């Protein structure tokens, strides 16, 4: 293991891999990533990994546009292509005129940034997503670049490029302690050796406070459980002969996208559950929390009303992470 680096990024999920890549793009080649297990083995491996251009302000839209352009470039890398569905498009639903007005305002702001969105009525939503019912639907906001990416391939693609630009990546290398020198620089102690560095990036996801504690810092963050499920094949999807766009429903708080010939349905829970507040099992790696669909039955009702085909769809698997 090398003995010195300008920056040590701790954590090989999407946050750490992206940070490492972007540092090299800014010309910082003396950078190292340390991952306690494999890349993506925290949360990133099971992410629904949907990539929207929508954001609440110009900064977020700008960041997302940057990601979409980068992911397109990575997907088209002829030597190491990655799976990125970015032609599906997505609809953010509305059932009030007030929401539609908000979407018009947003689309106009995005247009000013050169980013295309379209406000469409309920009939057009149904034409683009044949599985939905237009009952109690006013319309929606169409994001032509909405899609999803393979999060494992994405992290490997980013680190491959970072390595090419001079970065080093060490997996199976847990950081066990951090010591600060008088001049403000750091000693990073791992199970496989030590590295001195100027800057540490803590990208440890749900273990952020374990590594924060090594620096005497408590980050005011809490991990929340988040669930989605995958259905068996749905005949209406096969018959439609087109990929279904993504759906996001701020009314009933769910999202939905095509996965193989079935659907992936996830939930934004209002009554959400914290996780790992009393410490996290060191062996919780590439792991999931127990299923708990009971918690989201009210949200499920909204999704079933919007997509009646779900009534007959079997559940293939549930992911709670
Ligand atoms: C069910 C579900 C669906 C989701 N869907 C979406 C979605 O559609 N779109 C979206 O944008 N986001 C989605 N998310 C959120 C997204 O997946 C997470 O925000 C993201 O993966 C977090 O990445 P991270 O790099 O911060 O953390 P992680 O992926 O957890 O990575 C942290 C890494 O740090 C490593 N680490 C920890 N401690 C140490 C140590 N001491 N030494 C070395 N390494 C260490 C861990 O091993 C881990 O690999 C979803 C999340 C869930 C749970």
Coordinates of C-alpha atoms in Angstrom, one line a residue, residues 23 25 59 66 86 105 130 148 177 189 210 231 246 285-286 297:
X23 CA -10.9 14.5 -8.2
X25 CA -10.9 14.9 -13.6
X59 CA -28.1 23.6 -8.7
X66 CA -23.9 16.6 -15.4
X86 CA -31.9 6.6 -20.5
X105 CA -42.9 26.9 -13.6
X130 CA -50.4 2.5 -21.3
X148 CA -32.0 3.8 -14.5
X177 CA -8.4 4.5 13.1
X189 CA -4.7 3.4 9.8
X210 CA -18.3 5.1 12.7
X231 CA -43.0 -8.1 -9.7
X246 CA -40.8 5.6 -15.1
X285 CA -22.1 -6.3 4.2
X286 CA -24.0 -6.8 0.9
X297 CA -49.9 -0.6 2.6

